[in-house]
Amino acid sequence: MANIKSAKKRIKVIDKKTARNKRVKDHVKQALREFDDAMTAENFDEAGQKLVAAEKKLKQAASKGSINKFAASRKVSRLTKRFNAAKAAK
């Protein structure tokens, strides 16, 4: 346990940031799961909407620093590529 006042404050700050990051990442994972569910059901209208929502959540997480901006862009790119390939195959 920390004895110094500034160290105690840092522990509180880290706990808050950890909670925020966890909450943001949970929202991102939920959006990705919804997109995956729509893709497996081959419901491309719904999947398109879920793709837009997932992209928004990823960009928000990147802007808050919860995930790296390049990782967010890479995930969006892969999701879009997968969506377009599946849509073209149908």
mmCIF file with all atom_site columns, C-alpha atoms in Angstrom:
data_model
loop_
_atom_site.group_PDB
_atom_site.id
_atom_site.type_symbol
_atom_site.label_atom_id
_atom_site.label_alt_id
_atom_site.label_comp_id
_atom_site.label_asym_id
_atom_site.label_entity_id
_atom_site.label_seq_id
_atom_site.pdbx_PDB_ins_code
_atom_site.Cartn_x
_atom_site.Cartn_y
_atom_site.Cartn_z
_atom_site.occupancy
_atom_site.B_iso_or_equiv
_atom_site.pdbx_formal_charge
_atom_site.auth_seq_id
_atom_site.auth_comp_id
_atom_site.auth_asym_id
_atom_site.auth_atom_id
_atom_site.pdbx_PDB_model_num
ATOM 1  C CA . MET A 1 1  ? 0.000   0.000   0.000   1.00 0.00 ? 1  MET A CA 1
ATOM 2  C CA . ALA A 1 2  ? 1.217   3.457   -0.852  1.00 0.00 ? 2  ALA A CA 1
ATOM 3  C CA . ASN A 1 3  ? 2.260   5.782   1.956   1.00 0.00 ? 3  ASN A CA 1
ATOM 4  C CA . ILE A 1 4  ? 2.891   8.932   -0.049  1.00 0.00 ? 4  ILE A CA 1
ATOM 5  C CA . LYS A 1 5  ? -0.069  11.184  -0.818  1.00 0.00 ? 5  LYS A CA 1
ATOM 6  C CA . SER A 1 6  ? 0.699   11.472  -4.534  1.00 0.00 ? 6  SER A CA 1
ATOM 7  C CA . ALA A 1 7  ? 1.033   7.692   -4.841  1.00 0.00 ? 7  ALA A CA 1
ATOM 8  C CA . LYS A 1 8  ? -2.371  7.242   -3.210  1.00 0.00 ? 8  LYS A CA 1
ATOM 9  C CA . LYS A 1 9  ? -3.848  9.711   -5.702  1.00 0.00 ? 9  LYS A CA 1
ATOM 10 C CA . ARG A 1 10 ? -2.259  7.873   -8.623  1.00 0.00 ? 10 ARG A CA 1
ATOM 11 C CA . ILE A 1 11 ? -3.882  4.640   -7.442  1.00 0.00 ? 11 ILE A CA 1
ATOM 12 C CA . LYS A 1 12 ? -7.307  6.337   -7.467  1.00 0.00 ? 12 LYS A CA 1
ATOM 13 C CA . VAL A 1 13 ? -6.685  7.836   -10.912 1.00 0.00 ? 13 VAL A CA 1
ATOM 14 C CA . ILE A 1 14 ? -5.536  4.491   -12.329 1.00 0.00 ? 14 ILE A CA 1
ATOM 15 C CA . ASP A 1 15 ? -8.648  2.777   -10.935 1.00 0.00 ? 15 ASP A CA 1
ATOM 16 C CA . LYS A 1 16 ? -10.887 5.351   -12.644 1.00 0.00 ? 16 LYS A CA 1
ATOM 17 C CA . LYS A 1 17 ? -9.060  5.026   -15.965 1.00 0.00 ? 17 LYS A CA 1
ATOM 18 C CA . THR A 1 18 ? -9.141  1.235   -15.778 1.00 0.00 ? 18 THR A CA 1
ATOM 19 C CA . ALA A 1 19 ? -12.891 1.287   -15.163 1.00 0.00 ? 19 ALA A CA 1
ATOM 20 C CA . ARG A 1 20 ? -13.438 3.660   -18.102 1.00 0.00 ? 20 ARG A CA 1
ATOM 21 C CA . ASN A 1 21 ? -11.276 1.583   -20.442 1.00 0.00 ? 21 ASN A CA 1
ATOM 22 C CA . LYS A 1 22 ? -13.091 -1.592  -19.425 1.00 0.00 ? 22 LYS A CA 1
ATOM 23 C CA . ARG A 1 23 ? -16.478 0.011   -20.033 1.00 0.00 ? 23 ARG A CA 1
ATOM 24 C CA . VAL A 1 24 ? -15.429 1.360   -23.447 1.00 0.00 ? 24 VAL A CA 1
ATOM 25 C CA . LYS A 1 25 ? -13.924 -1.980  -24.517 1.00 0.00 ? 25 LYS A CA 1
ATOM 26 C CA . ASP A 1 26 ? -17.084 -3.811  -23.419 1.00 0.00 ? 26 ASP A CA 1
ATOM 27 C CA . HIS A 1 27 ? -19.147 -1.518  -25.660 1.00 0.00 ? 27 HIS A CA 1
ATOM 28 C CA . VAL A 1 28 ? -16.796 -2.182  -28.579 1.00 0.00 ? 28 VAL A CA 1
ATOM 29 C CA . LYS A 1 29 ? -16.965 -5.948  -28.059 1.00 0.00 ? 29 LYS A CA 1
ATOM 30 C CA . GLN A 1 30 ? -20.767 -5.818  -27.894 1.00 0.00 ? 30 GLN A CA 1
ATOM 31 C CA . ALA A 1 31 ? -20.929 -3.881  -31.184 1.00 0.00 ? 31 ALA A CA 1
ATOM 32 C CA . LEU A 1 32 ? -18.578 -6.397  -32.836 1.00 0.00 ? 32 LEU A CA 1
ATOM 33 C CA . ARG A 1 33 ? -20.665 -9.323  -31.531 1.00 0.00 ? 33 ARG A CA 1
ATOM 34 C CA . GLU A 1 34 ? -23.845 -7.773  -32.937 1.00 0.00 ? 34 GLU A CA 1
ATOM 35 C CA . PHE A 1 35 ? -22.145 -7.338  -36.315 1.00 0.00 ? 35 PHE A CA 1
ATOM 36 C CA . ASP A 1 36 ? -20.961 -10.964 -36.261 1.00 0.00 ? 36 ASP A CA 1
ATOM 37 C CA . ASP A 1 37 ? -24.463 -12.186 -35.410 1.00 0.00 ? 37 ASP A CA 1
ATOM 38 C CA . ALA A 1 38 ? -25.943 -10.246 -38.327 1.00 0.00 ? 38 ALA A CA 1
ATOM 39 C CA . MET A 1 39 ? -23.255 -11.617 -40.669 1.00 0.00 ? 39 MET A CA 1
ATOM 40 C CA . THR A 1 40 ? -23.832 -15.245 -39.633 1.00 0.00 ? 40 THR A CA 1
ATOM 41 C CA . ALA A 1 41 ? -27.565 -14.756 -40.177 1.00 0.00 ? 41 ALA A CA 1
ATOM 42 C CA . GLU A 1 42 ? -26.705 -13.307 -43.624 1.00 0.00 ? 42 GLU A CA 1
ATOM 43 C CA . ASN A 1 43 ? -28.894 -10.302 -42.902 1.00 0.00 ? 43 ASN A CA 1
ATOM 44 C CA . PHE A 1 44 ? -26.883 -7.742  -44.864 1.00 0.00 ? 44 PHE A CA 1
ATOM 45 C CA . ASP A 1 45 ? -29.196 -4.786  -44.244 1.00 0.00 ? 45 ASP A CA 1
ATOM 46 C CA . GLU A 1 46 ? -28.844 -5.206  -40.505 1.00 0.00 ? 46 GLU A CA 1
ATOM 47 C CA . ALA A 1 47 ? -25.142 -6.053  -40.838 1.00 0.00 ? 47 ALA A CA 1
ATOM 48 C CA . GLY A 1 48 ? -24.566 -2.779  -42.679 1.00 0.00 ? 48 GLY A CA 1
ATOM 49 C CA . GLN A 1 49 ? -26.154 -0.846  -39.834 1.00 0.00 ? 49 GLN A CA 1
ATOM 50 C CA . LYS A 1 50 ? -24.182 -2.830  -37.260 1.00 0.00 ? 50 LYS A CA 1
ATOM 51 C CA . LEU A 1 51 ? -20.984 -2.160  -39.219 1.00 0.00 ? 51 LEU A CA 1
ATOM 52 C CA . VAL A 1 52 ? -21.584 1.589   -39.005 1.00 0.00 ? 52 VAL A CA 1
ATOM 53 C CA . ALA A 1 53 ? -22.282 1.287   -35.267 1.00 0.00 ? 53 ALA A CA 1
ATOM 54 C CA . ALA A 1 54 ? -19.166 -0.837  -34.710 1.00 0.00 ? 54 ALA A CA 1
ATOM 55 C CA . GLU A 1 55 ? -17.046 1.636   -36.649 1.00 0.00 ? 55 GLU A CA 1
ATOM 56 C CA . LYS A 1 56 ? -18.377 4.488   -34.528 1.00 0.00 ? 56 LYS A CA 1
ATOM 57 C CA . LYS A 1 57 ? -17.612 2.608   -31.287 1.00 0.00 ? 57 LYS A CA 1
ATOM 58 C CA . LEU A 1 58 ? -14.103 1.743   -32.468 1.00 0.00 ? 58 LEU A CA 1
ATOM 59 C CA . LYS A 1 59 ? -13.353 5.345   -33.446 1.00 0.00 ? 59 LYS A CA 1
ATOM 60 C CA . GLN A 1 60 ? -14.696 6.595   -30.104 1.00 0.00 ? 60 GLN A CA 1
ATOM 61 C CA . ALA A 1 61 ? -12.525 4.103   -28.219 1.00 0.00 ? 61 ALA A CA 1
ATOM 62 C CA . ALA A 1 62 ? -9.511  5.218   -30.229 1.00 0.00 ? 62 ALA A CA 1
ATOM 63 C CA . SER A 1 63 ? -10.201 8.886   -29.569 1.00 0.00 ? 63 SER A CA 1
ATOM 64 C CA . LYS A 1 64 ? -10.403 8.228   -25.830 1.00 0.00 ? 64 LYS A CA 1
ATOM 65 C CA . GLY A 1 65 ? -7.138  6.289   -25.908 1.00 0.00 ? 65 GLY A CA 1
ATOM 66 C CA . SER A 1 66 ? -8.697  3.007   -24.806 1.00 0.00 ? 66 SER A CA 1
ATOM 67 C CA . ILE A 1 67 ? -7.343  1.321   -27.920 1.00 0.00 ? 67 ILE A CA 1
ATOM 68 C CA . ASN A 1 68 ? -4.697  2.366   -30.404 1.00 0.00 ? 68 ASN A CA 1
ATOM 69 C CA . LYS A 1 69 ? -5.975  4.397   -33.364 1.00 0.00 ? 69 LYS A CA 1
ATOM 70 C CA . PHE A 1 70 ? -4.171  2.108   -35.822 1.00 0.00 ? 70 PHE A CA 1
ATOM 71 C CA . ALA A 1 71 ? -5.738  -0.969  -34.241 1.00 0.00 ? 71 ALA A CA 1
ATOM 72 C CA . ALA A 1 72 ? -9.173  0.657   -34.572 1.00 0.00 ? 72 ALA A CA 1
ATOM 73 C CA . SER A 1 73 ? -8.568  1.484   -38.233 1.00 0.00 ? 73 SER A CA 1
ATOM 74 C CA . ARG A 1 74 ? -7.297  -2.027  -38.921 1.00 0.00 ? 74 ARG A CA 1
ATOM 75 C CA . LYS A 1 75 ? -10.399 -3.579  -37.326 1.00 0.00 ? 75 LYS A CA 1
ATOM 76 C CA . VAL A 1 76 ? -12.729 -1.285  -39.268 1.00 0.00 ? 76 VAL A CA 1
ATOM 77 C CA . SER A 1 77 ? -10.919 -2.146  -42.488 1.00 0.00 ? 77 SER A CA 1
ATOM 78 C CA . ARG A 1 78 ? -11.162 -5.888  -41.865 1.00 0.00 ? 78 ARG A CA 1
ATOM 79 C CA . LEU A 1 79 ? -14.839 -5.685  -40.922 1.00 0.00 ? 79 LEU A CA 1
ATOM 80 C CA . THR A 1 80 ? -15.650 -3.656  -44.041 1.00 0.00 ? 80 THR A CA 1
ATOM 81 C CA . LYS A 1 81 ? -13.668 -6.013  -46.243 1.00 0.00 ? 81 LYS A CA 1
ATOM 82 C CA . ARG A 1 82 ? -15.479 -9.023  -44.765 1.00 0.00 ? 82 ARG A CA 1
ATOM 83 C CA . PHE A 1 83 ? -18.872 -7.353  -45.165 1.00 0.00 ? 83 PHE A CA 1
ATOM 84 C CA . ASN A 1 84 ? -18.252 -6.401  -48.805 1.00 0.00 ? 84 ASN A CA 1
ATOM 85 C CA . ALA A 1 85 ? -16.929 -9.858  -49.690 1.00 0.00 ? 85 ALA A CA 1
ATOM 86 C CA . ALA A 1 86 ? -19.943 -11.587 -48.138 1.00 0.00 ? 86 ALA A CA 1
ATOM 87 C CA . LYS A 1 87 ? -22.345 -9.172  -49.810 1.00 0.00 ? 87 LYS A CA 1
ATOM 88 C CA . ALA A 1 88 ? -20.699 -9.702  -53.217 1.00 0.00 ? 88 ALA A CA 1
ATOM 89 C CA . ALA A 1 89 ? -20.824 -13.479 -52.791 1.00 0.00 ? 89 ALA A CA 1
ATOM 90 C CA . LYS A 1 90 ? -24.586 -13.324 -52.371 1.00 0.00 ? 90 LYS A CA 1
#
